[in-house]
Every structure is written in C-alpha cells, then in structure tokens.
mmCIF file of C-alpha atoms in Angstrom:
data_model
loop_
_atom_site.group_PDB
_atom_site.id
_atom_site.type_symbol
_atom_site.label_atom_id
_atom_site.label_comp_id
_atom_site.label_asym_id
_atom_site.label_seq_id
_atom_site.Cartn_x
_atom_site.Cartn_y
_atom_site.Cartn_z
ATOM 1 C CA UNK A 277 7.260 -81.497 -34.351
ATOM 2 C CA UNK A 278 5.305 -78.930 -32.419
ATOM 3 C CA UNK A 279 2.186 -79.687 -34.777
ATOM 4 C CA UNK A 280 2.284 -82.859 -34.543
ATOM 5 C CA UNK A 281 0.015 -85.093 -32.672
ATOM 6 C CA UNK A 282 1.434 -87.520 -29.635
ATOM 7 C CA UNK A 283 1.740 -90.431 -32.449
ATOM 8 C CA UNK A 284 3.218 -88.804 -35.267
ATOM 9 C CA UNK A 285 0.398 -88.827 -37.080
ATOM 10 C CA UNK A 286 -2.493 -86.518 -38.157
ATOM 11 C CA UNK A 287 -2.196 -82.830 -36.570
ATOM 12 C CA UNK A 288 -2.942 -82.401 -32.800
ATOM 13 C CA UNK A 289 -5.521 -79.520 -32.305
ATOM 14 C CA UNK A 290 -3.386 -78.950 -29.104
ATOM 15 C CA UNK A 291 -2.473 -74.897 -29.234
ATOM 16 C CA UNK A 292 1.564 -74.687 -29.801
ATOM 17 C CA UNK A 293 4.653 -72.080 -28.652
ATOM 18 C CA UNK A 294 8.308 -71.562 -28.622
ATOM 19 C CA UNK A 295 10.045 -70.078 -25.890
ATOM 20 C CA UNK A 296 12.895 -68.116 -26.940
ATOM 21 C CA UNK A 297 15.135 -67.114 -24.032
ATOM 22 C CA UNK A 298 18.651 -67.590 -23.478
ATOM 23 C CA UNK A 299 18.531 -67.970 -19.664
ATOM 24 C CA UNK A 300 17.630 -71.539 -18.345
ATOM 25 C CA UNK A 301 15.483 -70.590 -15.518
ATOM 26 C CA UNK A 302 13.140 -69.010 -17.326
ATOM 27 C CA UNK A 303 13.181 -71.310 -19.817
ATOM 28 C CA UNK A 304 11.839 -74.211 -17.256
ATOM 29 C CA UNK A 305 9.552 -72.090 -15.705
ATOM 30 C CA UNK A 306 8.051 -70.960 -19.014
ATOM 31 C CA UNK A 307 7.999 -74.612 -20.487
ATOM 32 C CA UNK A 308 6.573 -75.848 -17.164
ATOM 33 C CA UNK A 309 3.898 -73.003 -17.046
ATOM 34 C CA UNK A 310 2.670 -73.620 -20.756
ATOM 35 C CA UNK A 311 2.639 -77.838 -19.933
ATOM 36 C CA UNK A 312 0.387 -76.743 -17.264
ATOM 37 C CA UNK A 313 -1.969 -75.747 -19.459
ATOM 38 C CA UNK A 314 -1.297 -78.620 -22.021
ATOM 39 C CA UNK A 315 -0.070 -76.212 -24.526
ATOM 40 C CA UNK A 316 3.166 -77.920 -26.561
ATOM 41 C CA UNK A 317 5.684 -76.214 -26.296
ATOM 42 C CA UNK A 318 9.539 -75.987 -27.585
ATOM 43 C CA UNK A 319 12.435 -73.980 -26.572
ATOM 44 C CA UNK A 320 15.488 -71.994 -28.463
ATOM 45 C CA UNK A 321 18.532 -70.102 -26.413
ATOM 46 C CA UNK A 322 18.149 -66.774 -28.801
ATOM 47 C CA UNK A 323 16.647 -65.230 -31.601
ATOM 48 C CA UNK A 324 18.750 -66.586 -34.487
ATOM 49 C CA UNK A 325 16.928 -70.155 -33.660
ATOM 50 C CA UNK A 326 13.974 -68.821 -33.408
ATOM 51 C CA UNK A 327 14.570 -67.617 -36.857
ATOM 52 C CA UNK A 328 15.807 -70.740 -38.105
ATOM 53 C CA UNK A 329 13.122 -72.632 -36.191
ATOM 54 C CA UNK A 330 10.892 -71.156 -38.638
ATOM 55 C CA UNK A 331 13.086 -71.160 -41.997
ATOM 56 C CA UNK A 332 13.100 -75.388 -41.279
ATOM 57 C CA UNK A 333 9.139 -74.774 -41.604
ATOM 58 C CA UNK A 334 7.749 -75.161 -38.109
ATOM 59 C CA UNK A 335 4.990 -72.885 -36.969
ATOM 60 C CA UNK A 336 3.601 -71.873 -33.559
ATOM 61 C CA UNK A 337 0.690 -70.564 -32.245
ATOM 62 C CA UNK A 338 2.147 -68.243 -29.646
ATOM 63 C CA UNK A 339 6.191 -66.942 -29.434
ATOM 64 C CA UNK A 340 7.050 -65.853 -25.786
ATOM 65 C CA UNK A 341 9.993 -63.637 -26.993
ATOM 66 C CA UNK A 342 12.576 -62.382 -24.529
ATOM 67 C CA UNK A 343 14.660 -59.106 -25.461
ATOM 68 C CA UNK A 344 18.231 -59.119 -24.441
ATOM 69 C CA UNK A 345 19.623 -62.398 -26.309
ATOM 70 C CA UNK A 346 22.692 -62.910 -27.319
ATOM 71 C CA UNK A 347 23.642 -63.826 -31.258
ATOM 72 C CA UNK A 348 20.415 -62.026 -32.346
ATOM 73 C CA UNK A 349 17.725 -60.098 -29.460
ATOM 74 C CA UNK A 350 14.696 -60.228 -29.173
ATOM 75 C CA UNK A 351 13.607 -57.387 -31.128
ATOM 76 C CA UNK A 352 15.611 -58.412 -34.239
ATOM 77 C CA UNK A 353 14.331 -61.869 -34.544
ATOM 78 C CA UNK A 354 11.105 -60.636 -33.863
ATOM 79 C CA UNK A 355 11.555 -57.987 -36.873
ATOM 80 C CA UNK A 356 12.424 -60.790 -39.383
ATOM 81 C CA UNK A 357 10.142 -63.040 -38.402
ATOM 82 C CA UNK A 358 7.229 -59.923 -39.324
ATOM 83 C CA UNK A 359 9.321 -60.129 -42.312
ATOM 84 C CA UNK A 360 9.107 -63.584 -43.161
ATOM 85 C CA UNK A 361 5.743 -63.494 -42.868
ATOM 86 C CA UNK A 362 4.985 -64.934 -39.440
ATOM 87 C CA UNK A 363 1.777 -63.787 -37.997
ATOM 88 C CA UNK A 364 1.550 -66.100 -34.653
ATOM 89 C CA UNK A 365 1.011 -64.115 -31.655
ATOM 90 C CA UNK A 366 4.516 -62.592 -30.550
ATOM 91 C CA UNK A 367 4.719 -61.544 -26.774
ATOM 92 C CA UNK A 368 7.745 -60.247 -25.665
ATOM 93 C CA UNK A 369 8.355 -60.962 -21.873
ATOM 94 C CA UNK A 370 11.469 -59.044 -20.728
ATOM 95 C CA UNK A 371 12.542 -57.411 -17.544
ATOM 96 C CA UNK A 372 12.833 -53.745 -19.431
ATOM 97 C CA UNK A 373 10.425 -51.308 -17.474
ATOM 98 C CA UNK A 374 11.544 -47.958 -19.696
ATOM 99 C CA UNK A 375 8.823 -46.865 -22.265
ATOM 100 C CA UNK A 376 11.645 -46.389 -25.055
ATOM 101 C CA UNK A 377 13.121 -49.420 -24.516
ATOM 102 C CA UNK A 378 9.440 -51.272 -24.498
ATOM 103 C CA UNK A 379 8.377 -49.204 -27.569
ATOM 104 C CA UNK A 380 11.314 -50.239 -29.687
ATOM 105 C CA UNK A 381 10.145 -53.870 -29.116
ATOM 106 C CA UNK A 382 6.479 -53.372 -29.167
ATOM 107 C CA UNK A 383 7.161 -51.669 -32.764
ATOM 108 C CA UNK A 384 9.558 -54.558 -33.732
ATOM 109 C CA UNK A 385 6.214 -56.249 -34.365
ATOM 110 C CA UNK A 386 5.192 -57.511 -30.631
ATOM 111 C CA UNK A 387 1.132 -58.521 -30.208
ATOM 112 C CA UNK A 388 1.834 -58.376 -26.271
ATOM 113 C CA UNK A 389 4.338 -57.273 -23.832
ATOM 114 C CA UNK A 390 4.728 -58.595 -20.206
ATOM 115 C CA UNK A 391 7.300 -57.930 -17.658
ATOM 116 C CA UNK A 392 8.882 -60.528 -16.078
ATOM 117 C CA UNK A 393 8.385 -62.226 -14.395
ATOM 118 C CA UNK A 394 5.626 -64.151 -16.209
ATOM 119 C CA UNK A 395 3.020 -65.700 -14.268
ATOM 120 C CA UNK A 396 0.926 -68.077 -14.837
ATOM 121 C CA UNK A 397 -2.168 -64.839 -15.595
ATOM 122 C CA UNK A 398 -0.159 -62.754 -17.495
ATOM 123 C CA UNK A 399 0.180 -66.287 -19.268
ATOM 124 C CA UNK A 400 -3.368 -66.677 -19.861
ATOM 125 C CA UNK A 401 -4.159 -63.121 -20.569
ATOM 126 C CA UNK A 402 -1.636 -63.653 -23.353
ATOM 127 C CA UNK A 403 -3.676 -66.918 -24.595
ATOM 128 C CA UNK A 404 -6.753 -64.779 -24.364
ATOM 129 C CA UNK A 405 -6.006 -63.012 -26.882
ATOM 130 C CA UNK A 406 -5.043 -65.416 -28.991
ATOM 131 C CA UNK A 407 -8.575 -67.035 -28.995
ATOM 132 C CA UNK A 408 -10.153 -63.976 -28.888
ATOM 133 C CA UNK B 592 5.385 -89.926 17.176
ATOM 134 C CA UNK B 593 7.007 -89.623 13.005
ATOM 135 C CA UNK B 594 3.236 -87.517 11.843
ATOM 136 C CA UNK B 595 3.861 -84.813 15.059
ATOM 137 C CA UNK B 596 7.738 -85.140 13.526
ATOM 138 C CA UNK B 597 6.591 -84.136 9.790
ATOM 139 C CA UNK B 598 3.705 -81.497 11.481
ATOM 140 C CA UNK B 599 6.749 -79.785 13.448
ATOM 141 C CA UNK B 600 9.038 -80.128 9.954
ATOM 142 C CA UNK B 601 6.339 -78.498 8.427
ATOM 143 C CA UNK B 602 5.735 -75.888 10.759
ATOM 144 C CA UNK B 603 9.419 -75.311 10.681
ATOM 145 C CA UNK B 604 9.315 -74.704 6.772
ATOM 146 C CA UNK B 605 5.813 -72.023 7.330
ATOM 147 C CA UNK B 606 7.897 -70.099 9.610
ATOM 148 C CA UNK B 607 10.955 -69.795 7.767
ATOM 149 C CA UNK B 608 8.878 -68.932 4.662
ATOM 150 C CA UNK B 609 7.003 -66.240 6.275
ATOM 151 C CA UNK B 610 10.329 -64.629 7.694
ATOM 152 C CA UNK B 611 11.636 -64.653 4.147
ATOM 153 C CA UNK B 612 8.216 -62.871 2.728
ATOM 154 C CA UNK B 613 8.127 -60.560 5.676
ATOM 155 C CA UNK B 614 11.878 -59.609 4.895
ATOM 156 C CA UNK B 615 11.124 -58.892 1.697
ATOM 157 C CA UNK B 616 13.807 -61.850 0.409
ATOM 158 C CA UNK B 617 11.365 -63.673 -1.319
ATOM 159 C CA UNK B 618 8.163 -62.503 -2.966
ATOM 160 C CA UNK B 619 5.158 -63.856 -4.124
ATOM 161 C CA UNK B 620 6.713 -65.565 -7.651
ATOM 162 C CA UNK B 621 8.378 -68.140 -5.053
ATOM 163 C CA UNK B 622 4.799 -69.314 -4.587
ATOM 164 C CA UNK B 623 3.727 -69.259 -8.189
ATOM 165 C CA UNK B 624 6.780 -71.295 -8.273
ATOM 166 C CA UNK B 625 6.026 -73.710 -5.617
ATOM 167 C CA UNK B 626 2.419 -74.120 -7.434
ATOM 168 C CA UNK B 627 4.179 -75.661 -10.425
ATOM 169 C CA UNK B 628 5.170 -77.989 -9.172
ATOM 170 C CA UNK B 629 3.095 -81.217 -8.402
ATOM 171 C CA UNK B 630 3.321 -85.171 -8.405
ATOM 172 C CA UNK B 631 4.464 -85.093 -12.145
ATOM 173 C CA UNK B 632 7.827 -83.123 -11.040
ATOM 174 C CA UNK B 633 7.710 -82.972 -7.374
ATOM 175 C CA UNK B 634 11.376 -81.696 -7.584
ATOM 176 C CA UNK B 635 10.883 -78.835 -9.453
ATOM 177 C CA UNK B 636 11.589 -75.918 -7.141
ATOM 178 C CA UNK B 637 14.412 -77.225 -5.737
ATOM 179 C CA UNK B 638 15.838 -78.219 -10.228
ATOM 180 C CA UNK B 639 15.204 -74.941 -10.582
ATOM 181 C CA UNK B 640 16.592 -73.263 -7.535
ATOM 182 C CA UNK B 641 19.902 -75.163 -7.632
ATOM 183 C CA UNK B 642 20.243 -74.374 -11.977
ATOM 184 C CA UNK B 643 19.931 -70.449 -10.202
ATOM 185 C CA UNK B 644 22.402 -71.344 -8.115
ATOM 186 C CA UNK B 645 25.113 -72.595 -10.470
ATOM 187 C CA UNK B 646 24.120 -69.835 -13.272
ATOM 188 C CA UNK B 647 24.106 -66.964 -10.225
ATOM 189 C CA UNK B 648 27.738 -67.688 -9.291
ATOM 190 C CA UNK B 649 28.487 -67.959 -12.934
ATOM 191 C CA UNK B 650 27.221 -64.618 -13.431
ATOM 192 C CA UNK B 651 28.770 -62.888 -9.930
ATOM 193 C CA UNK B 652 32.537 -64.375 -11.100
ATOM 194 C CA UNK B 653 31.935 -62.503 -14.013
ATOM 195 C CA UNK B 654 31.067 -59.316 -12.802
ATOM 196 C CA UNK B 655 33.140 -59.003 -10.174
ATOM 197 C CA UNK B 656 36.471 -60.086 -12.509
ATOM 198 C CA UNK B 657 35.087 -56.970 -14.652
ATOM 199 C CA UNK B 658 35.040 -54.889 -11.887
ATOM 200 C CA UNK B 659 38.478 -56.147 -10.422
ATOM 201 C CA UNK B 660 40.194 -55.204 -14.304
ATOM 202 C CA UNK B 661 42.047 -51.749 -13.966
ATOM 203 C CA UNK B 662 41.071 -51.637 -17.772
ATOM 204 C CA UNK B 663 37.228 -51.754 -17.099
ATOM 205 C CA UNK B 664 35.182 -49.870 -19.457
ATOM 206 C CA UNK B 665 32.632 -52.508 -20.737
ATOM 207 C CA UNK B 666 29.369 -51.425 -19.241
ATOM 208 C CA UNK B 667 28.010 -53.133 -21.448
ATOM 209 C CA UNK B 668 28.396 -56.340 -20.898
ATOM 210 C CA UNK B 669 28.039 -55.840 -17.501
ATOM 211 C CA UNK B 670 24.548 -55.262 -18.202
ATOM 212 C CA UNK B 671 24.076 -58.191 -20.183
ATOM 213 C CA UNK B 672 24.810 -59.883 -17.405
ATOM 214 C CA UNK B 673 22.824 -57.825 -14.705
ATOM 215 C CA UNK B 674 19.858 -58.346 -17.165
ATOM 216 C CA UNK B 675 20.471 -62.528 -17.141
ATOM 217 C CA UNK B 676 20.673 -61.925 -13.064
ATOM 218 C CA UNK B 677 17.312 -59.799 -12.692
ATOM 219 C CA UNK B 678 15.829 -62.003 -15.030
ATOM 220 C CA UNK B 679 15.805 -65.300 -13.157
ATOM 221 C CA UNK B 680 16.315 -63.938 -10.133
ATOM 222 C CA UNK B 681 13.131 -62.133 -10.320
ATOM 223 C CA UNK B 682 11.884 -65.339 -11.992
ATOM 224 C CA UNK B 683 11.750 -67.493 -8.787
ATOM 225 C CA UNK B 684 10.764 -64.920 -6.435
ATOM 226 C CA UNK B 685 14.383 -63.868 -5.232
ATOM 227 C CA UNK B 686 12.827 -59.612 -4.703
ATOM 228 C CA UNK B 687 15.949 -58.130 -2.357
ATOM 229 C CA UNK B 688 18.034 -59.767 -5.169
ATOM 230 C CA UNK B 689 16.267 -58.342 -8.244
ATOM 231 C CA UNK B 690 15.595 -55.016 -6.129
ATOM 232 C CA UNK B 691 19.887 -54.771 -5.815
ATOM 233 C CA UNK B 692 20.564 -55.337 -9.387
ATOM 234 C CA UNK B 693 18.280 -52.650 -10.414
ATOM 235 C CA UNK B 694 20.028 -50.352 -8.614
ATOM 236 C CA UNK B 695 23.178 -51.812 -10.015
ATOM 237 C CA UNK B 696 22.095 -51.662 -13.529
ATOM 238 C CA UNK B 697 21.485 -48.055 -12.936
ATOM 239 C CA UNK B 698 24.913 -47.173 -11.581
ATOM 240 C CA UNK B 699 26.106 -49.393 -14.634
ATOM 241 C CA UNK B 700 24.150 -47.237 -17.447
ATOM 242 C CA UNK B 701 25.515 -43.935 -15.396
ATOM 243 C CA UNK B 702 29.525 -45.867 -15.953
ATOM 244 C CA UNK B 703 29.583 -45.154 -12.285
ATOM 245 C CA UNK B 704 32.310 -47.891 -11.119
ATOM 246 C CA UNK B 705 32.129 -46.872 -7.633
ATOM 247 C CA UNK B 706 28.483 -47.511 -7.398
ATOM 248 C CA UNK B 707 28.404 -50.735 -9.092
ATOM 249 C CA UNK B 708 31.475 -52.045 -6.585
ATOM 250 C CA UNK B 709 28.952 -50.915 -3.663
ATOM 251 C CA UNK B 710 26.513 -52.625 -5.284
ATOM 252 C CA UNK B 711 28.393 -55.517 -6.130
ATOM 253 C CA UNK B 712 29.268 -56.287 -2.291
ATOM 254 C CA UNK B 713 25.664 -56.228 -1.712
ATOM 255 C CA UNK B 714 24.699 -58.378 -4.532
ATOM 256 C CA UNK B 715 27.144 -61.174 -3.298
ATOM 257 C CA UNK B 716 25.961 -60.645 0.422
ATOM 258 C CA UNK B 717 21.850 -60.836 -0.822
ATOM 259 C CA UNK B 718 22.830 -63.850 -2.726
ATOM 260 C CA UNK B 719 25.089 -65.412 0.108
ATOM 261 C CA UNK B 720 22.113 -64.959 2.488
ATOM 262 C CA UNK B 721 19.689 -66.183 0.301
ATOM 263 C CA UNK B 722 21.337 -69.409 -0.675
ATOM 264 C CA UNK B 723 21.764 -70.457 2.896
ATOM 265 C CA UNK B 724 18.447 -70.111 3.923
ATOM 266 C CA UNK B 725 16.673 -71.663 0.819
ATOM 267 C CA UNK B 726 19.572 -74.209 1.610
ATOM 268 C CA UNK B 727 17.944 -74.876 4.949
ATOM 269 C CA UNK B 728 14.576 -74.608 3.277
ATOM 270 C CA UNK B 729 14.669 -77.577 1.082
ATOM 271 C CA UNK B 730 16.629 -79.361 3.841
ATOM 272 C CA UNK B 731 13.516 -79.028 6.114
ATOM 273 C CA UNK B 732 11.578 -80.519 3.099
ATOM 274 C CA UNK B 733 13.304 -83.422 2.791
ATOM 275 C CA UNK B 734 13.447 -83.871 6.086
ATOM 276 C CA UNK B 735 9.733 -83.755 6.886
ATOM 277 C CA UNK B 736 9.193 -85.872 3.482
ATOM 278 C CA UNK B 737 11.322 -88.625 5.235
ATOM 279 C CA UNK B 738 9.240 -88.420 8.321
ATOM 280 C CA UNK B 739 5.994 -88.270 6.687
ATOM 281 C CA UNK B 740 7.021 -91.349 4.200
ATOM 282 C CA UNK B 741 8.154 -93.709 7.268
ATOM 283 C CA UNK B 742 4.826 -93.017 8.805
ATOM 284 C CA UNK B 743 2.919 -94.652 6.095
ATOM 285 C CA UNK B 744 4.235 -98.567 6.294
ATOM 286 C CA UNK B 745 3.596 -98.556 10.340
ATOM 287 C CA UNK B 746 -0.760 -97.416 9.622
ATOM 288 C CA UNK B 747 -0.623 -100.388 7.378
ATOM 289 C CA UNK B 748 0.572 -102.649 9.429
#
C-alpha cells in the first residue's frame, strides 16, 4: 500500500514511512508533518505492528520509531526488525533525555535519534540522511 | 465596521498568544503546530488540541486513582503514563506542562509518593489553566473567522 502509486498501479517513486507510536497526538502531527513534505506515510499504535507490518511484506523508506510502547517498545521491535533483515532508516523519536536509556535504543539498531518533540528540521535532517 | 471587528479579534488572539509565550505556558512547538496547518486542514490545531484534551484527562484520572490507592506501589505504570503525558504535551507546545511532569517522573523513579502528590496538584492546576485559555484562544478564532467571512459578501455587492 505504502509503495504503491495513487492508482494502484506501477510503483510511486514517492519516498515512504511508518509512524509507530502509540499516542494519537503525535501520531497526527507526525503524519501531518511527513504529508507536508509529500512523503506517504502509514501509522501503527506499537511495535508488534510494526513488526507485523513488515512480516505482511510492506517496506518503508524511513521508520519514525517511538520507545515506550505498549505490547512491544520501541527498542524491541526495532531489534527484530534488524533481525528480519530490515535496513530502512530507523529513527527513534522519544522523549528519553538519559544517555543509558538513549544508548540502549541507539544499539537496538537506530540510524537516528531525536527528542521529541519532532519538528519539522529534525524531520528533514532525518530525510537527509536518507538521501545522502 | 466587521474588517476593524476581525483586526481587533485578531489582535485579541496576538496578545493572548504572547502572554502564553512570555509565561512560559506555551513554547515555540505551538507555532510549528499552527504552521501545519493550512487550507487543506484548516482545523488542525484545534483536532489536535481537543484529542490532547480528551487523552490528558484520560491520563490525569489515572494517575491520580493510583495515587489515591492505599496499596500504591506501581511506579511503573505511573511512568508509562507520565511518558504518554510529556510526550504530547510537549508535542503541541504545552512547556509548563511537560516542564511539571519531568519533575514528576523524577519523584516517580525515586518511589517518592509525596512528591508525585505535590506534583500531581500542580499537573492538574497547569493543565486546568491551560485548557481555559487555549479554550478562549480558539474561541477568539472563530470568532474573528465569522467576522472576517461576513465581510466578504457586503465588498461584492
């Protein structure tokens, strides 16, 4: 669905994500932020659908990955998804500010870490280095 | 006689904005807010303020029927939920909010029930304080929307 183009048909070139956050605010804000830069996004409440999201075959160019999820965090999905394979870009937004609490994530398999909340820069310094 | 209406409205809205940035209530994410929202969702602040709203109370009923149990011990889960609460509050800008449960989560991760009651009480105050006067905010909006809309029909006349 994500990497598909408007019609269904062939493959949109359009640059893809998946929000994974189990709070609805930032949720809308992050799918609003990534329309705004006509990047297609989807959303899941915690890290077991992001997992599953994945098993059912989908792909995405970026994961914005929160940490404290219930069902499965952030740094657990974002281990099996290393483990699965996955090599999209993986930033973990999260309001965590201690080093040993970052670290653990960061070494989950994180590309990126941001603290919340997530503007629409950190956004695009995230993107950066996706392209670059 | 309606455009001097909306031009009051609207200086109405500037000056209770720049009390709630000078205050310290609101920071700069409110405006990162504010600039996502356009002619494609010209609701959105307001969607997302109210959804706050109605998961902020959620999340105060929780902790303060925590607090209230003589059996209390989960810390824990009281900082799942103090996480969900910094989280969007500092997500649309709400700083004196975020600022409190930091200093709630910390009296949390030291079990010190004492200092998360205190902090409690000023969580639900911040909150109380900051509903009404976004409250008023959006009802300024509308307002001044109203006033600027009727305007339009009369030029064409």
């Amino acid at each position: 669905m994500a990497a598909q183009g408007r019609h269904g048909g062939k493959k949109s070139n359009k640059m893809t994500a998946l929000v994974v956050d189990d709070n609805t605010v930032n949720r809308m804000i992050h799918h609003r932020l990534l329309d705004n830069l006509g990047i297609e996004n989807v959303a899941v409440v915690n890290g077991k659908e992001a997992v599953d999201i994945h098993c059912s075959g989908k792909t995405f160019d970026l994961i914005l990955m929160d940490m404290d999820m219930p069902v499965m965090n952030g740094i657990e999905a974002t281990r099996q998804l290393r483990e699965m394979g996955i090599r999209s870009m993986i930033a973990g937004v999260s309001t965590r500010s201690m080093e040993r609490e970052i670290r653990e994530f960061i070494e989950a398999g994180l590309d990126d870490y941001q603290e919340k909340p997530l503007t629409m820069s950190k956004l695009i310094s995230i993107i950066h280095k996706i392209n670059g | 006689m309606l455009g001097l209406a909306a031009d009051r409205l609207r200086a109405d809205m500037n000056r209770l904005l720049a009390f709630l940035f000078h205050q310290g209530i609101l920071d700069e994410q409110f405006l990162q807010l504010q600039q996502l929202q356009d002619e494609s969702s010209p609701n959105f602040v307001s969607e997302v303020v109210n959804i706050y709203f109605h998961e902020s109370e959620k999340l105060l009923r929780s902790l303060r029927s925590l607090l209230m149990d003589r059996e209390f011990s989960d810390y824990n889960k009281m900082g799942i939920h103090l996480n969900q609460f910094m989280g969007s509050s500092s997500s649309i800008g709400a700083n004196r909010i975020r600022n409190v449960c930091v200093a709630f989560r910390a009296a949390s991760e030291q079990n010190n029930r004492a200092g998360c009651l205190r902090a409690l009480e000023l969580l639900e105050h911040e909150y109380c304080f900051l509903k009404n006067k976004l409250h008023e905010l959006f009802q300024i909006e509308q307002q001044r929307v109203l006033a600027a809309g009727v305007r339009y029909p009369m030029q064409n006349i």
